[in-house]
mmCIF file with all atom_site columns, C-alpha atoms in Angstrom:
data_model
loop_
_atom_site.group_PDB
_atom_site.id
_atom_site.type_symbol
_atom_site.label_atom_id
_atom_site.label_alt_id
_atom_site.label_comp_id
_atom_site.label_asym_id
_atom_site.label_entity_id
_atom_site.label_seq_id
_atom_site.pdbx_PDB_ins_code
_atom_site.Cartn_x
_atom_site.Cartn_y
_atom_site.Cartn_z
_atom_site.occupancy
_atom_site.B_iso_or_equiv
_atom_site.pdbx_formal_charge
_atom_site.auth_seq_id
_atom_site.auth_comp_id
_atom_site.auth_asym_id
_atom_site.auth_atom_id
_atom_site.pdbx_PDB_model_num
ATOM 1   C CA . MET R 1 1   ? 19.848 -12.620 -31.442 1.00 64.00 ? 3   MET R CA 1
ATOM 2   C CA . VAL R 1 2   ? 21.675 -10.429 -33.904 1.00 77.00 ? 4   VAL R CA 1
ATOM 3   C CA . PRO R 1 3   ? 20.124 -10.870 -37.349 1.00 90.00 ? 5   PRO R CA 1
ATOM 4   C CA . TYR R 1 4   ? 22.508 -11.119 -40.285 1.00 94.00 ? 6   TYR R CA 1
ATOM 5   C CA . THR R 1 5   ? 21.807 -10.113 -43.854 1.00 93.00 ? 7   THR R CA 1
ATOM 6   C CA . PRO R 1 6   ? 22.485 -12.739 -46.537 1.00 93.00 ? 8   PRO R CA 1
ATOM 7   C CA . GLY R 1 7   ? 25.741 -10.935 -47.370 1.00 94.00 ? 9   GLY R CA 1
ATOM 8   C CA . GLU R 1 8   ? 26.859 -10.906 -43.741 1.00 95.00 ? 10  GLU R CA 1
ATOM 9   C CA . ALA R 1 9   ? 25.916 -14.565 -43.340 1.00 95.00 ? 11  ALA R CA 1
ATOM 10  C CA . ALA R 1 10  ? 27.831 -15.493 -46.490 1.00 95.00 ? 12  ALA R CA 1
ATOM 11  C CA . GLY R 1 11  ? 30.877 -13.552 -45.325 1.00 95.00 ? 13  GLY R CA 1
ATOM 12  C CA . ARG R 1 12  ? 30.896 -15.108 -41.869 1.00 94.00 ? 14  ARG R CA 1
ATOM 13  C CA . ILE R 1 13  ? 30.609 -18.651 -43.242 1.00 94.00 ? 15  ILE R CA 1
ATOM 14  C CA . GLY R 1 14  ? 32.907 -18.118 -46.216 1.00 94.00 ? 16  GLY R CA 1
ATOM 15  C CA . VAL R 1 15  ? 30.420 -18.932 -48.955 1.00 94.00 ? 17  VAL R CA 1
ATOM 16  C CA . SER R 1 16  ? 28.797 -16.869 -51.675 1.00 94.00 ? 18  SER R CA 1
ATOM 17  C CA . ILE R 1 17  ? 25.260 -15.545 -51.452 1.00 94.00 ? 19  ILE R CA 1
ATOM 18  C CA . ASP R 1 18  ? 24.545 -17.800 -54.439 1.00 95.00 ? 20  ASP R CA 1
ATOM 19  C CA . THR R 1 19  ? 25.573 -20.809 -52.332 1.00 93.00 ? 21  THR R CA 1
ATOM 20  C CA . ILE R 1 20  ? 23.131 -19.799 -49.611 1.00 93.00 ? 22  ILE R CA 1
ATOM 21  C CA . ARG R 1 21  ? 20.374 -19.366 -52.210 1.00 92.00 ? 23  ARG R CA 1
ATOM 22  C CA . TYR R 1 22  ? 21.238 -22.773 -53.669 1.00 93.00 ? 24  TYR R CA 1
ATOM 23  C CA . TYR R 1 23  ? 21.122 -24.411 -50.232 1.00 93.00 ? 25  TYR R CA 1
ATOM 24  C CA . GLU R 1 24  ? 17.675 -22.891 -49.689 1.00 92.00 ? 26  GLU R CA 1
ATOM 25  C CA . LYS R 1 25  ? 16.490 -23.888 -53.159 1.00 92.00 ? 27  LYS R CA 1
ATOM 26  C CA . ILE R 1 26  ? 17.452 -27.546 -52.725 1.00 92.00 ? 28  ILE R CA 1
ATOM 27  C CA . GLY R 1 27  ? 15.925 -27.722 -49.265 1.00 90.00 ? 29  GLY R CA 1
ATOM 28  C CA . LEU R 1 28  ? 18.993 -27.636 -47.023 1.00 93.00 ? 30  LEU R CA 1
ATOM 29  C CA . MET R 1 29  ? 17.978 -24.442 -45.251 1.00 91.00 ? 31  MET R CA 1
ATOM 30  C CA . HIS R 1 30  ? 14.450 -24.195 -43.890 1.00 84.00 ? 32  HIS R CA 1
ATOM 31  C CA . GLY R 1 31  ? 12.706 -21.576 -41.834 1.00 85.00 ? 33  GLY R CA 1
ATOM 32  C CA . ILE R 1 32  ? 14.872 -18.571 -42.611 1.00 91.00 ? 34  ILE R CA 1
ATOM 33  C CA . ARG R 1 33  ? 13.089 -15.579 -41.122 1.00 93.00 ? 35  ARG R CA 1
ATOM 34  C CA . ARG R 1 34  ? 12.252 -12.486 -43.112 1.00 92.00 ? 36  ARG R CA 1
ATOM 35  C CA . ASP R 1 35  ? 12.268 -8.909  -41.959 1.00 90.00 ? 37  ASP R CA 1
ATOM 36  C CA . SER R 1 36  ? 9.348  -6.492  -42.322 1.00 90.00 ? 38  SER R CA 1
ATOM 37  C CA . VAL R 1 37  ? 10.127 -5.862  -45.990 1.00 92.00 ? 39  VAL R CA 1
ATOM 38  C CA . GLY R 1 38  ? 10.636 -9.519  -46.877 1.00 90.00 ? 40  GLY R CA 1
ATOM 39  C CA . ARG R 1 39  ? 14.426 -9.726  -46.815 1.00 91.00 ? 41  ARG R CA 1
ATOM 40  C CA . ARG R 1 40  ? 15.952 -12.869 -45.377 1.00 92.00 ? 42  ARG R CA 1
ATOM 41  C CA . VAL R 1 41  ? 17.633 -12.502 -42.001 1.00 95.00 ? 43  VAL R CA 1
ATOM 42  C CA . PHE R 1 42  ? 19.886 -15.174 -40.549 1.00 95.00 ? 44  PHE R CA 1
ATOM 43  C CA . SER R 1 43  ? 20.278 -16.031 -36.876 1.00 94.00 ? 45  SER R CA 1
ATOM 44  C CA . ASP R 1 44  ? 23.338 -17.415 -35.128 1.00 94.00 ? 46  ASP R CA 1
ATOM 45  C CA . ASP R 1 45  ? 21.652 -20.848 -35.308 1.00 92.00 ? 47  ASP R CA 1
ATOM 46  C CA . ASP R 1 46  ? 21.221 -20.418 -39.070 1.00 93.00 ? 48  ASP R CA 1
ATOM 47  C CA . LEU R 1 47  ? 24.915 -19.539 -39.378 1.00 95.00 ? 49  LEU R CA 1
ATOM 48  C CA . SER R 1 48  ? 25.858 -22.583 -37.344 1.00 94.00 ? 50  SER R CA 1
ATOM 49  C CA . ARG R 1 49  ? 23.731 -24.811 -39.580 1.00 93.00 ? 51  ARG R CA 1
ATOM 50  C CA . LEU R 1 50  ? 25.169 -23.194 -42.728 1.00 94.00 ? 52  LEU R CA 1
ATOM 51  C CA . GLY R 1 51  ? 28.693 -23.717 -41.428 1.00 95.00 ? 53  GLY R CA 1
ATOM 52  C CA . LEU R 1 52  ? 28.051 -27.383 -40.708 1.00 95.00 ? 54  LEU R CA 1
ATOM 53  C CA . LEU R 1 53  ? 26.440 -27.958 -44.103 1.00 95.00 ? 55  LEU R CA 1
ATOM 54  C CA . ARG R 1 54  ? 29.398 -26.271 -45.790 1.00 95.00 ? 56  ARG R CA 1
ATOM 55  C CA . CYS R 1 55  ? 31.827 -28.432 -43.818 1.00 96.00 ? 57  CYS R CA 1
ATOM 56  C CA . LEU R 1 56  ? 29.958 -31.585 -44.794 1.00 97.00 ? 58  LEU R CA 1
ATOM 57  C CA . ARG R 1 57  ? 29.798 -30.552 -48.440 1.00 95.00 ? 59  ARG R CA 1
ATOM 58  C CA . ASP R 1 58  ? 33.464 -29.497 -48.535 1.00 94.00 ? 60  ASP R CA 1
ATOM 59  C CA . SER R 1 59  ? 34.411 -32.859 -47.040 1.00 96.00 ? 61  SER R CA 1
ATOM 60  C CA . GLY R 1 60  ? 32.658 -34.660 -49.876 1.00 95.00 ? 62  GLY R CA 1
ATOM 61  C CA . MET R 1 61  ? 29.166 -35.426 -48.581 1.00 96.00 ? 63  MET R CA 1
ATOM 62  C CA . PRO R 1 62  ? 26.858 -35.904 -51.555 1.00 95.00 ? 64  PRO R CA 1
ATOM 63  C CA . ILE R 1 63  ? 23.910 -33.507 -51.925 1.00 94.00 ? 65  ILE R CA 1
ATOM 64  C CA . ALA R 1 64  ? 21.360 -36.301 -51.422 1.00 94.00 ? 66  ALA R CA 1
ATOM 65  C CA . ARG R 1 65  ? 22.889 -37.157 -48.055 1.00 96.00 ? 67  ARG R CA 1
ATOM 66  C CA . LEU R 1 66  ? 23.098 -33.471 -47.147 1.00 95.00 ? 68  LEU R CA 1
ATOM 67  C CA . ARG R 1 67  ? 19.369 -33.231 -47.833 1.00 95.00 ? 69  ARG R CA 1
ATOM 68  C CA . ARG R 1 68  ? 18.736 -36.202 -45.577 1.00 95.00 ? 70  ARG R CA 1
ATOM 69  C CA . PHE R 1 69  ? 20.830 -34.623 -42.843 1.00 96.00 ? 71  PHE R CA 1
ATOM 70  C CA . ALA R 1 70  ? 18.926 -31.332 -43.192 1.00 93.00 ? 72  ALA R CA 1
ATOM 71  C CA . GLU R 1 71  ? 15.643 -33.254 -42.911 1.00 93.00 ? 73  GLU R CA 1
ATOM 72  C CA . LEU R 1 72  ? 16.890 -34.938 -39.759 1.00 94.00 ? 74  LEU R CA 1
ATOM 73  C CA . LEU R 1 73  ? 17.853 -31.555 -38.319 1.00 90.00 ? 75  LEU R CA 1
ATOM 74  C CA . GLN R 1 74  ? 14.236 -30.516 -38.652 1.00 88.00 ? 76  GLN R CA 1
ATOM 75  C CA . GLY R 1 75  ? 13.225 -33.556 -36.591 1.00 87.00 ? 77  GLY R CA 1
ATOM 76  C CA . GLY R 1 76  ? 14.754 -32.210 -33.394 1.00 86.00 ? 78  GLY R CA 1
ATOM 77  C CA . ASP R 1 77  ? 16.129 -34.369 -30.614 1.00 91.00 ? 79  ASP R CA 1
ATOM 78  C CA . GLU R 1 78  ? 14.259 -37.487 -31.773 1.00 94.00 ? 80  GLU R CA 1
ATOM 79  C CA . THR R 1 79  ? 16.560 -37.750 -34.790 1.00 95.00 ? 81  THR R CA 1
ATOM 80  C CA . ALA R 1 80  ? 19.843 -37.360 -32.904 1.00 95.00 ? 82  ALA R CA 1
ATOM 81  C CA . ASP R 1 81  ? 20.701 -41.069 -33.244 1.00 96.00 ? 83  ASP R CA 1
ATOM 82  C CA . GLN R 1 82  ? 20.042 -41.007 -36.992 1.00 97.00 ? 84  GLN R CA 1
ATOM 83  C CA . ARG R 1 83  ? 22.119 -37.852 -37.421 1.00 96.00 ? 85  ARG R CA 1
ATOM 84  C CA . THR R 1 84  ? 24.927 -39.436 -35.427 1.00 97.00 ? 86  THR R CA 1
ATOM 85  C CA . ALA R 1 85  ? 24.846 -42.559 -37.610 1.00 97.00 ? 87  ALA R CA 1
ATOM 86  C CA . LEU R 1 86  ? 24.876 -40.469 -40.783 1.00 97.00 ? 88  LEU R CA 1
ATOM 87  C CA . LEU R 1 87  ? 27.840 -38.427 -39.539 1.00 97.00 ? 89  LEU R CA 1
ATOM 88  C CA . GLU R 1 88  ? 29.702 -41.570 -38.436 1.00 98.00 ? 90  GLU R CA 1
ATOM 89  C CA . GLU R 1 89  ? 29.259 -43.031 -41.916 1.00 97.00 ? 91  GLU R CA 1
ATOM 90  C CA . HIS R 1 90  ? 30.558 -39.802 -43.448 1.00 98.00 ? 92  HIS R CA 1
ATOM 91  C CA . ASP R 1 91  ? 33.498 -39.825 -41.023 1.00 98.00 ? 93  ASP R CA 1
ATOM 92  C CA . ARG R 1 92  ? 34.445 -43.338 -42.178 1.00 98.00 ? 94  ARG R CA 1
ATOM 93  C CA . GLU R 1 93  ? 34.274 -42.203 -45.800 1.00 97.00 ? 95  GLU R CA 1
ATOM 94  C CA . ILE R 1 94  ? 36.527 -39.246 -45.004 1.00 98.00 ? 96  ILE R CA 1
ATOM 95  C CA . ASP R 1 95  ? 39.032 -41.667 -43.418 1.00 98.00 ? 97  ASP R CA 1
ATOM 96  C CA . GLU R 1 96  ? 38.986 -43.744 -46.606 1.00 97.00 ? 98  GLU R CA 1
ATOM 97  C CA . LYS R 1 97  ? 39.504 -40.650 -48.774 1.00 97.00 ? 99  LYS R CA 1
ATOM 98  C CA . VAL R 1 98  ? 42.370 -39.448 -46.590 1.00 97.00 ? 100 VAL R CA 1
ATOM 99  C CA . ALA R 1 99  ? 44.026 -42.871 -46.794 1.00 98.00 ? 101 ALA R CA 1
ATOM 100 C CA . GLN R 1 100 ? 43.630 -42.838 -50.584 1.00 97.00 ? 102 GLN R CA 1
ATOM 101 C CA . LEU R 1 101 ? 45.098 -39.342 -50.768 1.00 97.00 ? 103 LEU R CA 1
ATOM 102 C CA . ARG R 1 102 ? 48.052 -40.460 -48.614 1.00 98.00 ? 104 ARG R CA 1
ATOM 103 C CA . ARG R 1 103 ? 48.731 -43.346 -51.019 1.00 97.00 ? 105 ARG R CA 1
ATOM 104 C CA . GLU R 1 104 ? 48.562 -40.967 -53.975 1.00 98.00 ? 106 GLU R CA 1
ATOM 105 C CA . GLN R 1 105 ? 50.766 -38.477 -52.160 1.00 98.00 ? 107 GLN R CA 1
ATOM 106 C CA . GLU R 1 106 ? 53.368 -41.182 -51.620 1.00 98.00 ? 108 GLU R CA 1
ATOM 107 C CA . ARG R 1 107 ? 53.437 -41.857 -55.379 1.00 97.00 ? 109 ARG R CA 1
ATOM 108 C CA . VAL R 1 108 ? 53.856 -38.126 -56.034 1.00 98.00 ? 110 VAL R CA 1
ATOM 109 C CA . ARG R 1 109 ? 56.714 -37.958 -53.548 1.00 97.00 ? 111 ARG R CA 1
ATOM 110 C CA . GLU R 1 110 ? 58.411 -40.953 -55.167 1.00 97.00 ? 112 GLU R CA 1
ATOM 111 C CA . LYS R 1 111 ? 58.165 -39.194 -58.520 1.00 97.00 ? 113 LYS R CA 1
ATOM 112 C CA . ILE R 1 112 ? 59.611 -35.993 -57.019 1.00 97.00 ? 114 ILE R CA 1
ATOM 113 C CA . GLN R 1 113 ? 62.571 -37.980 -55.705 1.00 96.00 ? 115 GLN R CA 1
ATOM 114 C CA . TRP R 1 114 ? 63.036 -39.637 -59.081 1.00 95.00 ? 116 TRP R CA 1
ATOM 115 C CA . TYR R 1 115 ? 63.022 -36.290 -60.913 1.00 94.00 ? 117 TYR R CA 1
ATOM 116 C CA . ARG R 1 116 ? 65.426 -34.827 -58.379 1.00 93.00 ? 118 ARG R CA 1
ATOM 117 C CA . SER R 1 117 ? 67.820 -37.738 -58.899 1.00 92.00 ? 119 SER R CA 1
ATOM 118 C CA . VAL R 1 118 ? 67.630 -37.328 -62.681 1.00 90.00 ? 120 VAL R CA 1
ATOM 119 C CA . SER R 1 119 ? 68.175 -33.575 -62.364 1.00 84.00 ? 121 SER R CA 1
ATOM 120 C CA . THR R 1 120 ? 71.126 -34.054 -60.012 1.00 83.00 ? 122 THR R CA 1
ATOM 121 C CA . ALA R 1 121 ? 72.690 -36.610 -62.350 1.00 78.00 ? 123 ALA R CA 1
ATOM 122 C CA . GLN R 1 122 ? 72.248 -34.292 -65.358 1.00 78.00 ? 124 GLN R CA 1
ATOM 123 C CA . HIS R 1 123 ? 73.614 -31.338 -63.414 1.00 70.00 ? 125 HIS R CA 1
ATOM 124 C CA . GLY R 1 124 ? 76.619 -33.405 -62.394 1.00 66.00 ? 126 GLY R CA 1
ATOM 125 C CA . GLU R 1 125 ? 77.311 -34.377 -66.004 1.00 64.00 ? 127 GLU R CA 1
ATOM 126 C CA . ALA R 1 126 ? 77.083 -30.732 -67.100 1.00 59.00 ? 128 ALA R CA 1
ATOM 127 C CA . VAL R 1 127 ? 79.598 -29.694 -64.421 1.00 56.00 ? 129 VAL R CA 1
ATOM 128 C CA . ALA R 1 128 ? 81.968 -32.538 -65.382 1.00 57.00 ? 130 ALA R CA 1
ATOM 129 C CA . HIS R 1 129 ? 82.039 -31.363 -69.018 1.00 57.00 ? 131 HIS R CA 1
ATOM 130 C CA . HIS R 1 130 ? 83.141 -27.810 -68.115 1.00 57.00 ? 132 HIS R CA 1
#
């Protein structure tokens, strides 16, 4: 295992050190080892867990559910079914959000087309007057 400093861990995952501290503070990260002088050191497993938590958070998982997921991670293999169910629920919510975004995107695209038609019509009138 190659230990990573908090800065290295943050850089590899693409988060700030403050985010890692926050995740620890709210109970998402447990059992981070410390070196001989008390500095936190992160393992590859810690980085993997951080990356997953970031993915879940970035995809809209609420903090309360993230905490529940982190608790389940501590439970080992016995909680695999519960973790799967929680992730499946989140996956369905992501599908709903994506569908909503697609509907909103369609409205934006309709408005783009409308503005383009107005602009083309105005440009055509300006050319006709010259």
